[in-house]
Amino acid sequence: MLVVHHLNESRSQRVLWLLEELGVPYELKKHGRDPQTRLAPAELKAVHPLGKSPVITDNGRAVHETGAIIDYIVRRHG
């Protein structure tokens, strides 16, 4: 199953919109920023070393950066 790692106040909303439009099933993992530092939590850094979002994981493959994610989803599920 495709998993979207969503960090509040990030560009991952675009990925969610695309998945909804295509009707692709996905799991959403929400991550919250640290209120003091505004940095990503350790759980997201385990998926992306810099704690960047959006990130998707699909069958053991992680894809980072919005453009690459959109290209991957359209090619695989579009």
Short mmCIF file of C-alpha atoms in Angstrom, two decimals:
data_model
loop_
_atom_site.label_atom_id
_atom_site.label_comp_id
_atom_site.label_asym_id
_atom_site.label_seq_id
_atom_site.Cartn_x
_atom_site.Cartn_y
_atom_site.Cartn_z
CA MET A 1 0.00 0.00 0.00
CA LEU A 2 1.15 3.50 -0.80
CA VAL A 3 1.91 5.56 2.31
CA VAL A 4 2.01 9.36 2.29
CA HIS A 5 4.09 10.96 5.03
CA HIS A 6 2.41 14.32 5.60
CA LEU A 7 4.08 17.10 7.57
CA ASN A 8 1.83 19.96 8.58
CA GLU A 9 2.44 23.15 6.59
CA SER A 10 4.16 21.34 3.73
CA ARG A 11 3.56 20.67 0.06
CA SER A 12 2.18 17.19 0.62
CA GLN A 13 -1.36 18.52 0.15
CA ARG A 14 -0.71 18.38 -3.62
CA VAL A 15 0.08 14.66 -3.41
CA LEU A 16 -3.08 13.97 -1.41
CA TRP A 17 -5.15 15.87 -3.98
CA LEU A 18 -3.69 13.81 -6.85
CA LEU A 19 -4.31 10.50 -5.06
CA GLU A 20 -7.91 11.48 -4.33
CA GLU A 21 -8.50 12.55 -7.94
CA LEU A 22 -7.10 9.26 -9.27
CA GLY A 23 -8.92 7.19 -6.65
CA VAL A 24 -5.69 5.54 -5.53
CA PRO A 25 -5.91 3.94 -2.08
CA TYR A 26 -3.30 5.20 0.37
CA GLU A 27 -2.45 5.40 4.03
CA LEU A 28 -1.81 8.82 5.53
CA LYS A 29 0.81 9.21 8.27
CA LYS A 30 0.60 12.67 9.80
CA HIS A 31 3.66 14.23 11.36
CA GLY A 32 3.63 17.45 13.36
CA ARG A 33 6.37 20.04 13.50
CA ASP A 34 8.08 20.81 16.79
CA PRO A 35 6.32 23.96 18.05
CA GLN A 36 9.57 25.59 19.15
CA THR A 37 11.96 24.74 16.31
CA ARG A 38 9.42 24.12 13.49
CA LEU A 39 11.51 21.04 12.55
CA ALA A 40 10.19 17.61 11.61
CA PRO A 41 9.92 14.89 14.25
CA ALA A 42 12.28 11.92 14.47
CA GLU A 43 9.63 9.60 12.94
CA LEU A 44 9.77 11.54 9.66
CA LYS A 45 13.56 11.76 9.77
CA ALA A 46 13.58 7.96 9.83
CA VAL A 47 11.95 8.07 6.37
CA HIS A 48 13.82 11.12 5.01
CA PRO A 49 17.13 12.02 6.69
CA LEU A 50 16.45 15.77 6.42
CA GLY A 51 12.88 15.46 7.66
CA LYS A 52 11.48 16.84 4.42
CA SER A 53 7.93 16.31 3.25
CA PRO A 54 6.24 15.08 1.18
CA VAL A 55 7.61 11.56 1.09
CA ILE A 56 5.79 8.48 -0.13
CA THR A 57 6.68 4.86 0.41
CA ASP A 58 5.36 2.17 -1.91
CA ASN A 59 6.39 -1.47 -1.75
CA GLY A 60 9.64 -0.68 0.06
CA ARG A 61 10.54 2.23 -2.24
CA ALA A 62 10.71 5.79 -0.90
CA VAL A 63 10.16 8.74 -3.24
CA HIS A 64 10.96 12.32 -2.20
CA GLU A 65 10.20 15.73 -3.74
CA THR A 66 6.76 16.71 -5.01
CA GLY A 67 7.58 16.56 -8.74
CA ALA A 68 9.15 13.11 -8.50
CA ILE A 69 6.25 11.84 -6.40
CA ILE A 70 3.67 13.13 -8.88
CA ASP A 71 5.58 11.55 -11.78
CA TYR A 72 5.80 8.24 -9.90
CA ILE A 73 2.09 8.19 -9.03
CA VAL A 74 0.97 9.08 -12.55
CA ARG A 75 3.24 6.47 -14.14
CA ARG A 76 2.32 3.73 -11.67
CA HIS A 77 -1.33 4.49 -10.92
CA GLY A 78 -2.53 7.05 -13.48
#
